[in-house]
């Protein structure tokens, strides 16, 4: 909930003239505020889709992809995983690549297999490649986000010291799934007055969301969080 009067200095020039009692929040101002709210919702959902945990407490809506991967007994886990540093990050990627099922090692499938890492570890890998005197890029450029042909995907909400390799695409063949009840659920927001006699407005969005993984045995997990 919020009181539009708190932001009146910004939107007052655009409001319709008239009695204070009958003022309405202009449509273009509503759209801008909804756009800002959508950014917050997308940010929160991004974290939930990865790290969410289902429970009875407030905020525990559903299990995220990584939560399901860690809990799945079929997931291929790298033994002896440690915290990732600049000195062992290449060895860490190598240990993940060596654990990949043979079907995912095929050259025809390499473009669809992704290595998911945190932003910190992705940047660390870039620095390591830059430091290499012959094979790396110079300090003004970015190194290719790849390891042995596999794409490295740094994610903002991904935890440090965790690498997951899996067949991940935007199509039906992906091993990772996330969805909402209806395709436009995350875009449908209601805005109205909280009470007829009050000045406060409310934003309201209702949606169902969940994640799933298809084949745990086709996912490699490097978890060095200790």
PDB file of C-alpha atoms in Angstrom:
ATOM      1  CA  UNK A   1       0.000   0.000   0.000  1.00  0.00           C
ATOM      2  CA  UNK A   2       1.108   3.591  -0.542  1.00  0.00           C
ATOM      3  CA  UNK A   3      -0.179   7.149  -0.415  1.00  0.00           C
ATOM      4  CA  UNK A   4       0.103   8.972  -3.778  1.00  0.00           C
ATOM      5  CA  UNK A   5       0.258  12.271  -1.891  1.00  0.00           C
ATOM      6  CA  UNK A   6       3.767  11.327  -0.794  1.00  0.00           C
ATOM      7  CA  UNK A   7       4.843  11.524  -4.453  1.00  0.00           C
ATOM      8  CA  UNK A   8       2.632  14.467  -5.405  1.00  0.00           C
ATOM      9  CA  UNK A   9       5.556  16.748  -6.170  1.00  0.00           C
ATOM     10  CA  UNK A  10       6.482  14.437  -9.070  1.00  0.00           C
ATOM     11  CA  UNK A  11       3.098  13.696 -10.618  1.00  0.00           C
ATOM     12  CA  UNK A  12       1.057  16.758  -9.657  1.00  0.00           C
ATOM     13  CA  UNK A  13       1.723  18.564 -12.985  1.00  0.00           C
ATOM     14  CA  UNK A  14       0.081  15.651 -14.790  1.00  0.00           C
ATOM     15  CA  UNK A  15      -3.012  15.215 -12.617  1.00  0.00           C
ATOM     16  CA  UNK A  16      -6.460  16.285 -13.797  1.00  0.00           C
ATOM     17  CA  UNK A  17      -7.917  19.435 -12.336  1.00  0.00           C
ATOM     18  CA  UNK A  18     -10.748  19.103  -9.869  1.00  0.00           C
ATOM     19  CA  UNK A  19     -11.823  18.714  -6.292  1.00  0.00           C
ATOM     20  CA  UNK A  20      -9.320  16.984  -3.997  1.00  0.00           C
ATOM     21  CA  UNK A  21     -11.889  14.335  -3.064  1.00  0.00           C
ATOM     22  CA  UNK A  22     -12.338  13.243  -6.676  1.00  0.00           C
ATOM     23  CA  UNK A  23      -8.686  13.159  -7.690  1.00  0.00           C
ATOM     24  CA  UNK A  24      -7.550  10.042  -9.499  1.00  0.00           C
ATOM     25  CA  UNK A  25      -4.046   8.777 -10.056  1.00  0.00           C
ATOM     26  CA  UNK A  26      -3.350   9.512 -13.753  1.00  0.00           C
ATOM     27  CA  UNK A  27      -3.020   6.459 -15.999  1.00  0.00           C
ATOM     28  CA  UNK A  28       0.489   7.322 -17.197  1.00  0.00           C
ATOM     29  CA  UNK A  29       1.648   7.702 -13.587  1.00  0.00           C
ATOM     30  CA  UNK A  30       0.061   4.354 -12.723  1.00  0.00           C
ATOM     31  CA  UNK A  31       1.937   2.740 -15.607  1.00  0.00           C
ATOM     32  CA  UNK A  32       5.258   4.135 -14.462  1.00  0.00           C
ATOM     33  CA  UNK A  33       4.723   2.997 -10.880  1.00  0.00           C
ATOM     34  CA  UNK A  34       3.647  -0.438 -12.092  1.00  0.00           C
ATOM     35  CA  UNK A  35       6.804  -0.664 -14.209  1.00  0.00           C
ATOM     36  CA  UNK A  36       8.921   0.050 -11.129  1.00  0.00           C
ATOM     37  CA  UNK A  37       6.985  -2.530  -9.143  1.00  0.00           C
ATOM     38  CA  UNK A  38       7.514  -5.098 -11.905  1.00  0.00           C
ATOM     39  CA  UNK A  39      11.274  -4.647 -11.555  1.00  0.00           C
ATOM     40  CA  UNK A  40      11.052  -5.530  -7.860  1.00  0.00           C
ATOM     41  CA  UNK A  41       8.805  -8.535  -8.585  1.00  0.00           C
ATOM     42  CA  UNK A  42      11.161  -9.848 -11.282  1.00  0.00           C
ATOM     43  CA  UNK A  43      14.119  -9.476  -8.909  1.00  0.00           C
ATOM     44  CA  UNK A  44      12.369 -11.381  -6.138  1.00  0.00           C
ATOM     45  CA  UNK A  45      11.127 -14.102  -8.487  1.00  0.00           C
ATOM     46  CA  UNK A  46      14.632 -14.545  -9.874  1.00  0.00           C
ATOM     47  CA  UNK A  47      15.902 -15.422  -6.414  1.00  0.00           C
ATOM     48  CA  UNK A  48      12.900 -17.647  -5.682  1.00  0.00           C
ATOM     49  CA  UNK A  49      13.255 -19.562  -8.953  1.00  0.00           C
ATOM     50  CA  UNK A  50      16.841 -20.429  -7.938  1.00  0.00           C
ATOM     51  CA  UNK A  51      17.002 -20.565  -4.141  1.00  0.00           C
ATOM     52  CA  UNK A  52      13.358 -20.728  -3.037  1.00  0.00           C
ATOM     53  CA  UNK A  53      12.359 -23.140  -0.274  1.00  0.00           C
ATOM     54  CA  UNK A  54       8.799 -24.262   0.279  1.00  0.00           C
ATOM     55  CA  UNK A  55       7.526 -24.036   3.836  1.00  0.00           C
ATOM     56  CA  UNK A  56       4.809 -22.790   6.145  1.00  0.00           C
ATOM     57  CA  UNK A  57       6.642 -19.577   7.021  1.00  0.00           C
ATOM     58  CA  UNK A  58       6.082 -16.268   5.269  1.00  0.00           C
ATOM     59  CA  UNK A  59       8.057 -15.984   2.036  1.00  0.00           C
ATOM     60  CA  UNK A  60       8.592 -19.739   1.541  1.00  0.00           C
ATOM     61  CA  UNK A  61       6.466 -20.162  -1.579  1.00  0.00           C
ATOM     62  CA  UNK A  62       8.066 -22.992  -3.602  1.00  0.00           C
ATOM     63  CA  UNK A  63      11.319 -24.873  -4.098  1.00  0.00           C
ATOM     64  CA  UNK A  64      13.771 -23.260  -6.496  1.00  0.00           C
ATOM     65  CA  UNK A  65      15.774 -25.053  -9.178  1.00  0.00           C
ATOM     66  CA  UNK A  66      18.970 -25.220  -7.117  1.00  0.00           C
ATOM     67  CA  UNK A  67      17.048 -26.358  -4.035  1.00  0.00           C
ATOM     68  CA  UNK A  68      15.632 -29.264  -6.046  1.00  0.00           C
ATOM     69  CA  UNK A  69      19.035 -30.129  -7.549  1.00  0.00           C
ATOM     70  CA  UNK A  70      20.716 -30.322  -4.142  1.00  0.00           C
ATOM     71  CA  UNK A  71      17.916 -32.485  -2.717  1.00  0.00           C
ATOM     72  CA  UNK A  72      17.698 -34.868  -5.703  1.00  0.00           C
ATOM     73  CA  UNK A  73      19.470 -38.159  -4.948  1.00  0.00           C
ATOM     74  CA  UNK A  74      20.029 -38.790  -8.670  1.00  0.00           C
ATOM     75  CA  UNK A  75      22.083 -35.614  -9.139  1.00  0.00           C
ATOM     76  CA  UNK A  76      25.715 -36.343 -10.059  1.00  0.00           C
ATOM     77  CA  UNK A  77      27.761 -34.693  -7.312  1.00  0.00           C
ATOM     78  CA  UNK A  78      31.460 -33.782  -7.559  1.00  0.00           C
ATOM     79  CA  UNK A  79      33.342 -35.289  -4.616  1.00  0.00           C
ATOM     80  CA  UNK A  80      35.676 -33.108  -2.576  1.00  0.00           C
ATOM     81  CA  UNK A  81      34.229 -29.816  -3.801  1.00  0.00           C
ATOM     82  CA  UNK A  82      35.888 -26.812  -2.167  1.00  0.00           C
ATOM     83  CA  UNK A  83      35.370 -23.076  -2.108  1.00  0.00           C
ATOM     84  CA  UNK A  84      36.216 -21.685  -5.551  1.00  0.00           C
ATOM     85  CA  UNK A  85      39.287 -19.466  -5.809  1.00  0.00           C
ATOM     86  CA  UNK A  86      41.369 -18.092  -8.682  1.00  0.00           C
ATOM     87  CA  UNK A  87      43.858 -20.888  -8.127  1.00  0.00           C
ATOM     88  CA  UNK A  88      41.334 -23.739  -8.447  1.00  0.00           C
ATOM     89  CA  UNK A  89      38.503 -22.397 -10.618  1.00  0.00           C
ATOM     90  CA  UNK A  90      39.777 -24.043 -13.814  1.00  0.00           C
ATOM     91  CA  UNK A  91      40.244 -27.328 -11.956  1.00  0.00           C
ATOM     92  CA  UNK A  92      36.696 -26.946 -10.598  1.00  0.00           C
ATOM     93  CA  UNK A  93      35.250 -26.523 -14.087  1.00  0.00           C
ATOM     94  CA  UNK A  94      37.325 -29.494 -15.246  1.00  0.00           C
ATOM     95  CA  UNK A  95      35.967 -31.705 -12.447  1.00  0.00           C
ATOM     96  CA  UNK A  96      32.416 -30.782 -13.475  1.00  0.00           C
ATOM     97  CA  UNK A  97      33.075 -31.431 -17.171  1.00  0.00           C
ATOM     98  CA  UNK A  98      34.566 -34.846 -16.408  1.00  0.00           C
ATOM     99  CA  UNK A  99      31.428 -35.851 -14.479  1.00  0.00           C
ATOM    100  CA  UNK A 100      29.050 -34.982 -17.316  1.00  0.00           C
ATOM    101  CA  UNK A 101      27.132 -37.982 -18.682  1.00  0.00           C
ATOM    102  CA  UNK A 102      28.429 -39.094 -22.075  1.00  0.00           C
ATOM    103  CA  UNK A 103      25.257 -37.979 -23.838  1.00  0.00           C
ATOM    104  CA  UNK A 104      25.940 -34.404 -22.701  1.00  0.00           C
ATOM    105  CA  UNK A 105      29.556 -34.599 -23.843  1.00  0.00           C
ATOM    106  CA  UNK A 106      28.534 -35.188 -27.468  1.00  0.00           C
ATOM    107  CA  UNK A 107      29.562 -32.355 -29.748  1.00  0.00           C
ATOM    108  CA  UNK A 108      25.969 -31.980 -30.974  1.00  0.00           C
ATOM    109  CA  UNK A 109      24.768 -31.284 -27.422  1.00  0.00           C
ATOM    110  CA  UNK A 110      27.548 -29.014 -26.168  1.00  0.00           C
ATOM    111  CA  UNK A 111      25.832 -25.848 -27.311  1.00  0.00           C
ATOM    112  CA  UNK A 112      22.834 -26.689 -25.100  1.00  0.00           C
ATOM    113  CA  UNK A 113      24.770 -27.602 -21.955  1.00  0.00           C
ATOM    114  CA  UNK A 114      25.296 -24.653 -19.601  1.00  0.00           C
ATOM    115  CA  UNK A 115      27.587 -24.161 -16.613  1.00  0.00           C
ATOM    116  CA  UNK A 116      25.718 -21.987 -14.080  1.00  0.00           C
ATOM    117  CA  UNK A 117      27.836 -19.972 -11.640  1.00  0.00           C
ATOM    118  CA  UNK A 118      27.567 -16.890  -9.440  1.00  0.00           C
ATOM    119  CA  UNK A 119      28.480 -13.449 -10.716  1.00  0.00           C
ATOM    120  CA  UNK A 120      31.525 -13.463  -8.410  1.00  0.00           C
ATOM    121  CA  UNK A 121      32.838 -16.774  -9.739  1.00  0.00           C
ATOM    122  CA  UNK A 122      32.095 -15.760 -13.325  1.00  0.00           C
ATOM    123  CA  UNK A 123      34.127 -12.583 -12.873  1.00  0.00           C
ATOM    124  CA  UNK A 124      36.868 -14.594 -11.172  1.00  0.00           C
ATOM    125  CA  UNK A 125      37.136 -16.871 -14.226  1.00  0.00           C
ATOM    126  CA  UNK A 126      37.414 -13.828 -16.488  1.00  0.00           C
ATOM    127  CA  UNK A 127      40.277 -12.462 -14.372  1.00  0.00           C
ATOM    128  CA  UNK A 128      42.096 -15.792 -14.429  1.00  0.00           C
ATOM    129  CA  UNK A 129      41.936 -15.964 -18.229  1.00  0.00           C
ATOM    130  CA  UNK A 130      43.052 -12.336 -18.506  1.00  0.00           C
ATOM    131  CA  UNK A 131      46.136 -13.079 -16.399  1.00  0.00           C
ATOM    132  CA  UNK A 132      47.265 -15.830 -18.764  1.00  0.00           C
ATOM    133  CA  UNK A 133      50.065 -14.344 -20.892  1.00  0.00           C
ATOM    134  CA  UNK A 134      49.315 -16.118 -24.173  1.00  0.00           C
ATOM    135  CA  UNK A 135      45.740 -17.420 -24.296  1.00  0.00           C
ATOM    136  CA  UNK A 136      43.862 -14.713 -22.423  1.00  0.00           C
ATOM    137  CA  UNK A 137      42.488 -11.368 -23.563  1.00  0.00           C
ATOM    138  CA  UNK A 138      44.009  -8.025 -22.615  1.00  0.00           C
ATOM    139  CA  UNK A 139      42.802  -6.009 -19.632  1.00  0.00           C
ATOM    140  CA  UNK A 140      40.424  -3.892 -21.713  1.00  0.00           C
ATOM    141  CA  UNK A 141      38.305  -6.795 -22.935  1.00  0.00           C
ATOM    142  CA  UNK A 142      36.149  -9.597 -21.570  1.00  0.00           C
ATOM    143  CA  UNK A 143      37.115 -13.239 -21.894  1.00  0.00           C
ATOM    144  CA  UNK A 144      34.632 -15.564 -23.624  1.00  0.00           C
ATOM    145  CA  UNK A 145      32.270 -17.084 -21.065  1.00  0.00           C
ATOM    146  CA  UNK A 146      33.061 -20.632 -22.103  1.00  0.00           C
ATOM    147  CA  UNK A 147      34.933 -23.691 -20.868  1.00  0.00           C
ATOM    148  CA  UNK A 148      35.823 -26.409 -23.386  1.00  0.00           C
ATOM    149  CA  UNK A 149      32.910 -25.375 -25.591  1.00  0.00           C
ATOM    150  CA  UNK A 150      30.359 -25.210 -22.776  1.00  0.00           C
ATOM    151  CA  UNK A 151      28.725 -21.844 -22.129  1.00  0.00           C
ATOM    152  CA  UNK A 152      29.254 -20.352 -18.677  1.00  0.00           C
ATOM    153  CA  UNK A 153      26.192 -18.482 -17.391  1.00  0.00           C
ATOM    154  CA  UNK A 154      26.751 -16.180 -14.372  1.00  0.00           C
ATOM    155  CA  UNK A 155      23.506 -15.451 -12.489  1.00  0.00           C
ATOM    156  CA  UNK A 156      22.918 -12.626 -10.011  1.00  0.00           C
ATOM    157  CA  UNK A 157      21.064 -14.772  -7.460  1.00  0.00           C
ATOM    158  CA  UNK A 158      23.289 -17.839  -7.799  1.00  0.00           C
ATOM    159  CA  UNK A 159      25.329 -18.592  -4.636  1.00  0.00           C
ATOM    160  CA  UNK A 160      29.135 -18.494  -4.686  1.00  0.00           C
ATOM    161  CA  UNK A 161      31.166 -21.736  -4.805  1.00  0.00           C
ATOM    162  CA  UNK A 162      28.422 -23.638  -6.628  1.00  0.00           C
ATOM    163  CA  UNK A 163      28.611 -24.859 -10.240  1.00  0.00           C
ATOM    164  CA  UNK A 164      25.765 -26.692 -11.940  1.00  0.00           C
ATOM    165  CA  UNK A 165      26.090 -28.189 -15.410  1.00  0.00           C
ATOM    166  CA  UNK A 166      22.947 -29.291 -17.213  1.00  0.00           C
ATOM    167  CA  UNK A 167      21.055 -29.366 -20.485  1.00  0.00           C
ATOM    168  CA  UNK A 168      19.286 -26.012 -20.304  1.00  0.00           C
ATOM    169  CA  UNK A 169      17.427 -24.359 -23.166  1.00  0.00           C
ATOM    170  CA  UNK A 170      14.316 -22.246 -23.690  1.00  0.00           C
ATOM    171  CA  UNK A 171      12.602 -25.172 -25.435  1.00  0.00           C
ATOM    172  CA  UNK A 172      10.778 -28.359 -24.487  1.00  0.00           C
ATOM    173  CA  UNK A 173      14.049 -30.301 -24.259  1.00  0.00           C
ATOM    174  CA  UNK A 174      15.360 -28.330 -21.277  1.00  0.00           C
ATOM    175  CA  UNK A 175      16.143 -30.119 -18.013  1.00  0.00           C
ATOM    176  CA  UNK A 176      15.052 -27.053 -16.018  1.00  0.00           C
ATOM    177  CA  UNK A 177      11.466 -25.845 -15.829  1.00  0.00           C
ATOM    178  CA  UNK A 178       9.858 -22.830 -14.193  1.00  0.00           C
ATOM    179  CA  UNK A 179       6.394 -21.499 -14.742  1.00  0.00           C
ATOM    180  CA  UNK A 180       3.373 -19.630 -13.489  1.00  0.00           C
ATOM    181  CA  UNK A 181      -0.311 -20.523 -13.540  1.00  0.00           C
ATOM    182  CA  UNK A 182      -1.010 -18.348 -16.597  1.00  0.00           C
ATOM    183  CA  UNK A 183       1.526 -16.928 -19.005  1.00  0.00           C
ATOM    184  CA  UNK A 184       0.678 -13.343 -18.077  1.00  0.00           C
ATOM    185  CA  UNK A 185       0.275 -13.868 -14.308  1.00  0.00           C
ATOM    186  CA  UNK A 186       3.441 -11.968 -13.500  1.00  0.00           C
ATOM    187  CA  UNK A 187       2.188  -8.964 -15.496  1.00  0.00           C
ATOM    188  CA  UNK A 188      -1.343  -8.711 -14.079  1.00  0.00           C
ATOM    189  CA  UNK A 189      -1.389  -6.201 -11.233  1.00  0.00           C
ATOM    190  CA  UNK A 190      -4.482  -4.638  -9.667  1.00  0.00           C
ATOM    191  CA  UNK A 191      -4.276  -1.030  -8.489  1.00  0.00           C
ATOM    192  CA  UNK A 192      -7.071   0.706  -6.613  1.00  0.00           C
ATOM    193  CA  UNK A 193      -7.973   2.628  -3.477  1.00  0.00           C
ATOM    194  CA  UNK A 194      -7.531   0.700  -0.246  1.00  0.00           C
ATOM    195  CA  UNK A 195     -10.752   2.159   1.192  1.00  0.00           C
ATOM    196  CA  UNK A 196     -13.334   4.479  -0.299  1.00  0.00           C
ATOM    197  CA  UNK A 197     -12.838   7.032   2.457  1.00  0.00           C
ATOM    198  CA  UNK A 198      -9.045   6.895   2.529  1.00  0.00           C
ATOM    199  CA  UNK A 199      -6.212   8.241   0.412  1.00  0.00           C
ATOM    200  CA  UNK A 200      -4.085   5.115   0.329  1.00  0.00           C
ATOM    201  CA  UNK A 201      -3.856   2.966  -2.790  1.00  0.00           C
ATOM    202  CA  UNK A 202      -2.733  -0.649  -3.095  1.00  0.00           C
ATOM    203  CA  UNK A 203      -0.907  -2.830  -5.587  1.00  0.00           C
ATOM    204  CA  UNK A 204      -2.014  -6.464  -5.691  1.00  0.00           C
ATOM    205  CA  UNK A 205      -0.759  -9.401  -7.729  1.00  0.00           C
ATOM    206  CA  UNK A 206      -1.832 -13.039  -7.386  1.00  0.00           C
ATOM    207  CA  UNK A 207       0.055 -15.864  -9.048  1.00  0.00           C
ATOM    208  CA  UNK A 208       1.045 -19.495  -8.742  1.00  0.00           C
ATOM    209  CA  UNK A 209       4.638 -20.432  -9.524  1.00  0.00           C
ATOM    210  CA  UNK A 210       6.857 -23.483  -9.254  1.00  0.00           C
ATOM    211  CA  UNK A 211       9.991 -25.113 -10.649  1.00  0.00           C
ATOM    212  CA  UNK A 212      10.975 -28.614 -11.640  1.00  0.00           C
ATOM    213  CA  UNK A 213      13.913 -30.619 -12.965  1.00  0.00           C
ATOM    214  CA  UNK A 214      13.435 -33.492 -15.409  1.00  0.00           C
ATOM    215  CA  UNK A 215      16.404 -35.851 -15.048  1.00  0.00           C
ATOM    216  CA  UNK A 216      18.588 -35.524 -11.955  1.00  0.00           C
ATOM    217  CA  UNK A 217      21.087 -37.992 -13.395  1.00  0.00           C
ATOM    218  CA  UNK A 218      21.817 -35.539 -16.214  1.00  0.00           C
ATOM    219  CA  UNK A 219      22.801 -32.724 -13.827  1.00  0.00           C
ATOM    220  CA  UNK A 220      26.281 -32.276 -12.343  1.00  0.00           C
ATOM    221  CA  UNK A 221      26.559 -30.379  -9.046  1.00  0.00           C
ATOM    222  CA  UNK A 222      29.757 -28.859  -7.648  1.00  0.00           C
ATOM    223  CA  UNK A 223      28.887 -27.550  -4.178  1.00  0.00           C
ATOM    224  CA  UNK A 224      31.829 -26.042  -2.313  1.00  0.00           C
ATOM    225  CA  UNK A 225      29.818 -24.117   0.256  1.00  0.00           C
ATOM    226  CA  UNK A 226      30.936 -26.473   3.028  1.00  0.00           C
TER     227      UNK A 226
END
